[in-house]
PDB file of C-alpha atoms and ligand atoms in Angstrom:
ATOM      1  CA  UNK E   1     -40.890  16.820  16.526  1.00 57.00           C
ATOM      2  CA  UNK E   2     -38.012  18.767  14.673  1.00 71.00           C
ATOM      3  CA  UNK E   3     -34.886  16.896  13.742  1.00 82.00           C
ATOM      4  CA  UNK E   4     -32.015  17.836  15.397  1.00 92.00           C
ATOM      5  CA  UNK E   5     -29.779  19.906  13.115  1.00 95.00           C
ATOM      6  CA  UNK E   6     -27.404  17.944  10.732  1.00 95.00           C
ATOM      7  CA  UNK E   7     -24.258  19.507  12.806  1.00 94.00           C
ATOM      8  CA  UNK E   8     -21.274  17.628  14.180  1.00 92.00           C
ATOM      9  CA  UNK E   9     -22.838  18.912  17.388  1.00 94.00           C
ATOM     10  CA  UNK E  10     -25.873  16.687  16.930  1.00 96.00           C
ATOM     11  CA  UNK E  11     -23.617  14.301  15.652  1.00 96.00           C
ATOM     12  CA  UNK E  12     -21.900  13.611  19.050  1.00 94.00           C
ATOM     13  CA  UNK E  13     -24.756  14.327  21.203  1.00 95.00           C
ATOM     14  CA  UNK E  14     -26.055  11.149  19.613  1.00 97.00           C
ATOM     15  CA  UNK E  15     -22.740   9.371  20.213  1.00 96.00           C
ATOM     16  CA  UNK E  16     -23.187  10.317  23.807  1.00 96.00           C
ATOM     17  CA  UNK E  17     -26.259   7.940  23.481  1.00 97.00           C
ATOM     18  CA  UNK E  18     -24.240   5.578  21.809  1.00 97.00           C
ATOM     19  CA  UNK E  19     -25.650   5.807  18.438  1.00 97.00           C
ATOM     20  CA  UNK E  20     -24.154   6.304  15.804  1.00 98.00           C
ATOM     21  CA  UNK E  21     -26.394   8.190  13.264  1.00 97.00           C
ATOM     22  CA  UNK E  22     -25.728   9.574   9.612  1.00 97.00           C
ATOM     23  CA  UNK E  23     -28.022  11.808   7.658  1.00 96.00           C
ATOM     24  CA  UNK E  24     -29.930  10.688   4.576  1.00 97.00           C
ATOM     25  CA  UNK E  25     -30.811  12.814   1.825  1.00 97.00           C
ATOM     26  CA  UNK E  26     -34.753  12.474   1.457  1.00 97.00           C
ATOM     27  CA  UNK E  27     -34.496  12.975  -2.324  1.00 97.00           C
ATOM     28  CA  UNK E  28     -31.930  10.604  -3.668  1.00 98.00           C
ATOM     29  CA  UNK E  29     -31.324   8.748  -0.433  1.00 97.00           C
ATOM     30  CA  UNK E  30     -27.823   9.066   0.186  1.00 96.00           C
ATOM     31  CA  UNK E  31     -25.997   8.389   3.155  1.00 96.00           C
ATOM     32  CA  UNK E  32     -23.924  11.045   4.692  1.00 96.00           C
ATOM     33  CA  UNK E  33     -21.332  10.327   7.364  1.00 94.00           C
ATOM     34  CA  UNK E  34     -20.593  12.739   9.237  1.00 91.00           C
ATOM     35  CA  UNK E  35     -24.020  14.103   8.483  1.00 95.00           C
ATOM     36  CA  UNK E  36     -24.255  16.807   6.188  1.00 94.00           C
ATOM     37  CA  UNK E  37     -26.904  19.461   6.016  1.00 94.00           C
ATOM     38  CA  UNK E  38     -27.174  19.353   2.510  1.00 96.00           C
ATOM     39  CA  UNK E  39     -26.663  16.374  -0.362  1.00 97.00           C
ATOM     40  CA  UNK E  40     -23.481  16.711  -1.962  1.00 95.00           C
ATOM     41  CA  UNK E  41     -25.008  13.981  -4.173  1.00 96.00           C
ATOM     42  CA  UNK E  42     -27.925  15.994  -5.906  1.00 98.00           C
ATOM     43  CA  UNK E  43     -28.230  18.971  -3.778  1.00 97.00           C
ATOM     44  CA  UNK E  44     -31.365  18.128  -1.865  1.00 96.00           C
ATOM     45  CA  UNK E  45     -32.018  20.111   1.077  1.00 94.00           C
ATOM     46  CA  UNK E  46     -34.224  17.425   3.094  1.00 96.00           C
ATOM     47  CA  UNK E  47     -32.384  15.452   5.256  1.00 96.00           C
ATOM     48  CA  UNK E  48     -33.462  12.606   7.805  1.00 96.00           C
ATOM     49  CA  UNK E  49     -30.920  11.148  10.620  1.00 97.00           C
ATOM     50  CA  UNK E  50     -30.955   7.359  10.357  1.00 97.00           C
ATOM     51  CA  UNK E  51     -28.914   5.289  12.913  1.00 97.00           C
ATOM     52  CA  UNK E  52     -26.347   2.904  11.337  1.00 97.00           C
ATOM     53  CA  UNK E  53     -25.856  -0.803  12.289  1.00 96.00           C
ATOM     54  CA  UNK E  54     -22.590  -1.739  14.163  1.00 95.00           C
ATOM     55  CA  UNK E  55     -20.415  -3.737  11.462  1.00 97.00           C
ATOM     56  CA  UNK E  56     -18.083  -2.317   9.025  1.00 98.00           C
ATOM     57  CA  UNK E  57     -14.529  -2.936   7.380  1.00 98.00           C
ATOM     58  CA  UNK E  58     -11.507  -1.294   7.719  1.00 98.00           C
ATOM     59  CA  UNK E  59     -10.734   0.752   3.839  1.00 98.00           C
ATOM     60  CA  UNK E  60      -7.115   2.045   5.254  1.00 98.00           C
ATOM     61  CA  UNK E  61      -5.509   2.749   8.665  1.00 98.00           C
ATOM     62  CA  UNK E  62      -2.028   4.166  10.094  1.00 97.00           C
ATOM     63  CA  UNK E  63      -0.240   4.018  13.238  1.00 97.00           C
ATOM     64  CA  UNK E  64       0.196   7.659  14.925  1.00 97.00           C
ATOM     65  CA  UNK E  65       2.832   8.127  17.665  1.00 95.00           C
ATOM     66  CA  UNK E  66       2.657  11.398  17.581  1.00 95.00           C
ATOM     67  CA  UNK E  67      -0.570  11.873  19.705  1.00 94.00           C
ATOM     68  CA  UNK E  68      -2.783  15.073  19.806  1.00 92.00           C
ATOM     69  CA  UNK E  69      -3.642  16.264  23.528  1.00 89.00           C
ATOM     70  CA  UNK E  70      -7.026  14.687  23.752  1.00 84.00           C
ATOM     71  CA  UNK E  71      -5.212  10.836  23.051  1.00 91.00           C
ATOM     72  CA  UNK E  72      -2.159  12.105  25.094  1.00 93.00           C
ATOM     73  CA  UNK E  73      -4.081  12.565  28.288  1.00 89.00           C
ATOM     74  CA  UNK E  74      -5.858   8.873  27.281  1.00 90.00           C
ATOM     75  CA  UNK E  75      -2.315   7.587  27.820  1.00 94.00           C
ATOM     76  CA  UNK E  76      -1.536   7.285  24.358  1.00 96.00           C
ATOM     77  CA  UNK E  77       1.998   8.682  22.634  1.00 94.00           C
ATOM     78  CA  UNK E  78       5.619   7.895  21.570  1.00 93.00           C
ATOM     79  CA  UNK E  79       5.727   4.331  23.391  1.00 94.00           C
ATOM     80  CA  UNK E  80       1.625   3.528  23.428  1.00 96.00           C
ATOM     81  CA  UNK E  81       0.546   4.557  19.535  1.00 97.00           C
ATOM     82  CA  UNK E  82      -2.453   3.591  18.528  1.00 97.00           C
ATOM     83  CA  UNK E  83      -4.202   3.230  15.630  1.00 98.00           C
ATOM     84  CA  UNK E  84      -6.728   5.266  13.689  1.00 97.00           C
ATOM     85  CA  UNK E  85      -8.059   4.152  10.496  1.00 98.00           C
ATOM     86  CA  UNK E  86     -11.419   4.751   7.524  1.00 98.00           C
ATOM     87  CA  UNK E  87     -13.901   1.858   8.319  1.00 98.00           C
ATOM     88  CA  UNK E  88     -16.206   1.417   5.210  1.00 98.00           C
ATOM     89  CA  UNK E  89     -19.781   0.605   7.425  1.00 98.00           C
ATOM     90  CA  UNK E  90     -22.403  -1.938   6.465  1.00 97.00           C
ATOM     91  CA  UNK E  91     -24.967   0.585   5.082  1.00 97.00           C
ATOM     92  CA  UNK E  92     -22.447   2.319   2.966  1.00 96.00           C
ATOM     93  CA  UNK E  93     -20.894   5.473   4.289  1.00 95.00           C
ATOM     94  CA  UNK E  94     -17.562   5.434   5.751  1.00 96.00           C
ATOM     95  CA  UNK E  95     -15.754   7.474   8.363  1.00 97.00           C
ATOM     96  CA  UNK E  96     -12.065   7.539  10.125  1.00 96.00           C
ATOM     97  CA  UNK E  97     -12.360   6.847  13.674  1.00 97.00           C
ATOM     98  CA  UNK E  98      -9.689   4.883  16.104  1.00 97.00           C
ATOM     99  CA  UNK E  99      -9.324   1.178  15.396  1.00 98.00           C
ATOM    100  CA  UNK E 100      -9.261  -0.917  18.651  1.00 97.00           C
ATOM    101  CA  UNK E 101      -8.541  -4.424  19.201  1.00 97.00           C
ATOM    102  CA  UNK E 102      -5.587  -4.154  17.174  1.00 97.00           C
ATOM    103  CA  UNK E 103      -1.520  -3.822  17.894  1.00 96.00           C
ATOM    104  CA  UNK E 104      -0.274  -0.344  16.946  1.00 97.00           C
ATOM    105  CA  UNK E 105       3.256  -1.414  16.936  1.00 96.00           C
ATOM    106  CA  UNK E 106       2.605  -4.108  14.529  1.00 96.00           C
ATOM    107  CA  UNK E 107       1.281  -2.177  12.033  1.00 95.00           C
ATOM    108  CA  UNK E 108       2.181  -5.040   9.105  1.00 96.00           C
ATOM    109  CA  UNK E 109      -0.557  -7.728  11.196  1.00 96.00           C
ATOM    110  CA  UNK E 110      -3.466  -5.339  10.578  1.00 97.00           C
ATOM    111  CA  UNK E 111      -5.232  -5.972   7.554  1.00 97.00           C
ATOM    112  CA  UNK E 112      -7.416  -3.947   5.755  1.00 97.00           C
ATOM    113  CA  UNK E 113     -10.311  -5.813   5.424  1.00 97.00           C
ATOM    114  CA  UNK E 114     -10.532  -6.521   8.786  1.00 97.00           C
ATOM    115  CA  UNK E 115     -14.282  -6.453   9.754  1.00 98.00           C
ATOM    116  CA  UNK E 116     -14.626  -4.562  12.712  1.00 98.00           C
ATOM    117  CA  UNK E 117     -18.081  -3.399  15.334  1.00 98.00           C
ATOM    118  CA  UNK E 118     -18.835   0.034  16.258  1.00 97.00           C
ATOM    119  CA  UNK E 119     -17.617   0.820  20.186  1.00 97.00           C
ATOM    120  CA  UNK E 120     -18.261   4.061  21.967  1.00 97.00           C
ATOM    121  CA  UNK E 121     -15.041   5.159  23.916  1.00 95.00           C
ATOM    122  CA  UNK E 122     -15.621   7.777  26.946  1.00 93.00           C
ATOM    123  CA  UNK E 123     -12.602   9.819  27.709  1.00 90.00           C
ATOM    124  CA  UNK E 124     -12.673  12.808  29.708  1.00 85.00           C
ATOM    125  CA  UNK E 125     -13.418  14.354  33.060  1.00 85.00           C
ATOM    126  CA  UNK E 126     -16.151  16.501  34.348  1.00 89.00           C
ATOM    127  CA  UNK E 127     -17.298  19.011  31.782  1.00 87.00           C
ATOM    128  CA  UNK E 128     -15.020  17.446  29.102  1.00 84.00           C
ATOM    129  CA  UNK E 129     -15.890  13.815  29.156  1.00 89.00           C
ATOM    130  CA  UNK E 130     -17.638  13.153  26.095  1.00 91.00           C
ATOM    131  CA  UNK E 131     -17.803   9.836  24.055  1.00 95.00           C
ATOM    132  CA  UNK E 132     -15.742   9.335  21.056  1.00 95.00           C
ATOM    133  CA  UNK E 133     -16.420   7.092  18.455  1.00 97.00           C
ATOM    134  CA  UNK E 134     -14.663   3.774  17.472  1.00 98.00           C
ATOM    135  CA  UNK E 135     -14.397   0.660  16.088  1.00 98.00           C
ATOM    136  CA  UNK E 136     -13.139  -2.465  17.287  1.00 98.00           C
ATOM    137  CA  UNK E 137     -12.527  -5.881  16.287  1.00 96.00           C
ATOM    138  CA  UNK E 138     -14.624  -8.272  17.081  1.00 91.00           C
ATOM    139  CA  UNK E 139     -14.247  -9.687  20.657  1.00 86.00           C
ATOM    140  CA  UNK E 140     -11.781  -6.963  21.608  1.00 86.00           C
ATOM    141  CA  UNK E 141     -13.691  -5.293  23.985  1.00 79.00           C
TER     142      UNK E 141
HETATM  143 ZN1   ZN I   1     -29.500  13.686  -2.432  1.00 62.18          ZN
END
């Protein structure tokens, strides 16, 4: 059977399954998150998805009040931020996704550091509920 194609489409179709999957280059075996179609690394066209574990680390985060449309109709905004951060994952890669299980509005108590498990956040209704990735800390959720 064919991969699927190494598209951000693809890329949430899996999250929809709740699996978060990166591509790996075939030749020089680098992990590519969000998946790439080709290796930045050496250029190799051969790609494989690979699913990733569920632990990680938060690199860097910030607070954001100022919500796009998607987070504003997920009740978040001016007096609910949230946080969004870069979480460095086990296997290597790492990728900016929203940080739950922490206190926006105490942005000095989060640390980075902070090890934190994959979570799979549906938002949405009808034809636009999809599944968003996310991390949380552990316990959170
Ligand atoms: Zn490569």
């Amino acid at each position: 059977m064919a991969e699927p194609e190494f598209t951000s489409a693809s890329f949430n179709q899996f999250l929809g399954e709740h699996k978060l999957m990166a591509s790996r280059c075939r030749s020089c075996g680098a992990l590519w998150l969000p998946p790439r179609p080709l290796c930045p690394a050496c250029h190799g066209e051969e790609m494989e998805w690979v699913e990733m574990g569920s632990s990680g680390t938060l690199l860097a985060f910030t607070t954001v009040h100022i919500a796009p449309t998607a987070m504003i109709e997920a009740g978040y905004g001016k007096d609910n931020p949230y946080c969004t951060g870069i979480v460095r994952l086990a296997e290597g890669p790492a990728i900016s996704a929203q940080i739950l299980g922490v206190d926006a509005r105490q942005p000095a108590q989060i640390a980075v550091g902070t090890p934190l498990e994959v979570a799979f956040v549906e938002r949405g209704e009808g034809d636009k509920r999809r599944t968003y990735l996310a991390f949380a800390t552990p316990g959170a959720l």
